[in-house]
Amino acid sequence: MEESKSVASMFGCNVFNQQVMRERLTKDVYKAVMQTKKMGTPLNSGVASVVANAMKNWAVEKGATHYTHWFHPMTGVTAEKHDAFLSPNSDGTIILEFSGKELIKGEPDASSFPSGGLRSTFEARGYTAWDPTSDAFIKDGTLYIPTAFCSYTGETLDKKTPLLRSMDVLSEQALRILRLFGNTTATRVFSTAGAEQEYFLVDKALYDKREDLVITGRTLFGAKPPKGQELEDHYFGNIKERISAYMHELDEELWKLGIPAKTKHNEVAPAQHELAPVFETTNIASDHNQLTMELMKKIALKHGLVCLLHEKPFAGVNGSGKHNNWSMSSNDGQNLLDPGDTPTENTQFLTFLVAFIKAVNKYSDLLRLSAASAGNDHRLGANEAPPAIVSMFLGDELQGILDALENDTKAEANSNIKFKIGVDALPSFKKDNTDRNRTSPMAFTGNKFEFRMLGSADSISCTNVIINTAVADVLCEFADELEGAENFNEKLREILVRTYKENKQIIFNGNGYSDEWVKEATEVRGLPNYVSTVDCLPEYLAEKNVAMFEKFKVYSKVEVASRTEVLLDNYCKVINIEALTMIDMVKKQIYPAVMEYTKDVCNALTSMRNAGLENPAQEKLAHKLSGSLNCLNSAVTELEQVLLNAKDNAEDLYKLSRFYRDEVFSKMQSLRAVADELETIVSDKYWPFPVYSELMFKI
Ligand code: ADP
Ligand code: MG
């Protein structure tokens, strides 16, 4: 009882939420803000001034001295610049002030944020604009105001603006469909997301000794330890005290910010864990996921730990992903991807389901690239995450129903209620019937789809922009056809059958990790297989994709180009930094350590010989070490050379990113192989940094 009471009072205590607003705003102002929050309608400046003042008073009472416009530039992490509430009086005293103007708009210097070429085309100045749909909150004595970030001429420079645009677009198109089904109550449809977040925890003292972890977030060297994840004893295993204390504090801090952290458990790899929140609208889920990642890192330090959000911190064991659970609900309380219990609900459900299938099939390239990064390239297609081929899992029962619809036969479901459109309804369809296909990139899980391709460090924004817009695009097509139809049921049936037929090649209920699937997907079904980031990123600008974004005003072509450039540029930089870190570690740590060991081995050998002792094993070791040192030397020289050559491709980002993947990355692999082999023969005493077994098991 005690516990649950304190959780309830803790939850959202640092958030300027609905409850606080109801207490602190006049009825009219409160109503205006709620209207904006629920419907996305703009707020007038008079109302903003009142809200700003109430926000400031509330924040100051809670000890805040500063405010900040908090935004999500295209770096992937959030940005903030703090201003004190203070405003000087002429008599040398100060008053605490925060105006409506300051709440609504900020003007950070945009010139140092990635813009992917937009900066040269447009003005360097940018501004942040308050997003009233995401609640302000207090963190570290500062009032945080969630904002969108745009260039002065209106091009988006962030991850929030397109998400808000895509949510509006989805709402508009989904409402058209709902109206066709006779719904007169819903006035808004929200896309919802629940982001399951995986992460690793390592001991801070050990972490500090690894330049690769400190600089790149992943180990660039490391031989396979005697034990990895093969015993399958970590997944859902009991949680160690130190980790549990961390998780507990993390939960509490998240709750205070109104983030509904719900589930926590150990994951498959040693030292790997997961946190899942309760779903929220995609915009708020995105803000909250950013905050979750930030707090995960910050709180770890308080426990002498470091939280690794990299997609692949350790070779040989699973990397970390982020599952984006997605659905859409209307504000009259329906989850539109819930099959429901009655035939009409089912028909409506089937319409949204078939639209979703087409959206995924038509824009599978965009979905794939929403999960593309140098870090996530280590996961996708590596038999631990979903493959790089986008497919969908529906489960046998749901697929059976769609097949019945296509063939105009009776579905297997134990029901005889007929759809108006001539197929058996699915009232007996149970949510829990969807068995868990863990290998599918996009799995139907009862009343939502789970997109499993994202990497642990990714923002969920891009994925949700794409799902929202793609689904809106197909719903728009459906609505265009249906609104003009003479016979609604007949037309609907025709659309559903046709759409299902044309898109069902994306549905695959089997094992996505198998080689046969890759063959079938690419050779028989013609599904694209973008193995790496550099393969899929150019698709961002494919004609059909730009057409969709422009049609719904989510991105202009220039904005898509700018995003592509930012991502490619990031890809090259990440690999460049990793390569330089490897060179540094080899030259300054590994090479000297192996030299030292080799010297001692040779000295021991000489002493033994002097004592008249034969020692072939020692001699072999000395030879091996000396040979490997030569290999190490040439591998590092080759990597240095290839980095120099990279400069020749610098004028073309597409060429450059290919060069990094084909040439630089493969030289990094060769260098790592030599060093990792050395790690297995050099005595522990000499090896210059903690090895995998320590990092993964000493916690
Ligand atoms: P699993 O690990 O089996 O995939 P979890 O229970 O850990 O399942 O995670 C499921 C996630 O899906 C949670 O974050 C949950 O809030 C989210 N979710 C549930 N319903 C919806 C919905 N309608 N829309 C979006 N996300 C949802
Ligand atoms: Mg999951």
Coordinates of C-alpha atoms in Angstrom, one line a residue, residues 72 74 148-150 155-170 282-283 461-462 464-466 468-469 540 549 552-556 559 563:
H72 CA 16.0 17.4 -31.0
M74 CA 19.5 15.9 -36.3
A148 CA 10.5 22.2 -32.5
F149 CA 13.6 23.5 -34.2
C150 CA 13.4 25.1 -37.7
E155 CA 12.8 24.2 -43.1
T156 CA 12.9 21.6 -40.4
L157 CA 16.2 21.1 -38.6
D158 CA 15.0 18.6 -36.1
K159 CA 13.2 15.3 -35.4
K160 CA 10.1 16.7 -33.8
T161 CA 8.7 19.0 -36.5
P162 CA 8.2 16.2 -39.1
L163 CA 6.8 13.9 -36.4
L164 CA 4.1 16.5 -35.5
R165 CA 3.4 17.0 -39.1
S166 CA 3.0 13.3 -39.8
M167 CA 0.7 12.9 -36.8
D168 CA -1.6 15.5 -38.2
V169 CA -1.6 13.9 -41.6
L170 CA -2.4 10.5 -40.2
T282 CA 4.3 9.0 -30.9
N283 CA 5.5 12.6 -30.2
S461 CA 11.2 9.8 -34.4
C462 CA 12.2 8.9 -38.0
N464 CA 7.3 7.0 -36.6
V465 CA 7.3 9.8 -39.2
I466 CA 7.6 7.2 -41.9
N468 CA 2.5 7.7 -39.8
T469 CA 2.9 9.2 -43.3
Y540 CA 15.4 8.3 -49.2
F549 CA 6.5 13.4 -48.3
F552 CA 1.5 15.5 -47.2
K553 CA 3.9 18.3 -46.6
V554 CA 5.9 16.3 -44.1
Y555 CA 9.2 17.0 -45.8
S556 CA 10.1 19.0 -48.9
E559 CA 14.5 18.5 -46.5
R563 CA 18.4 14.4 -44.0

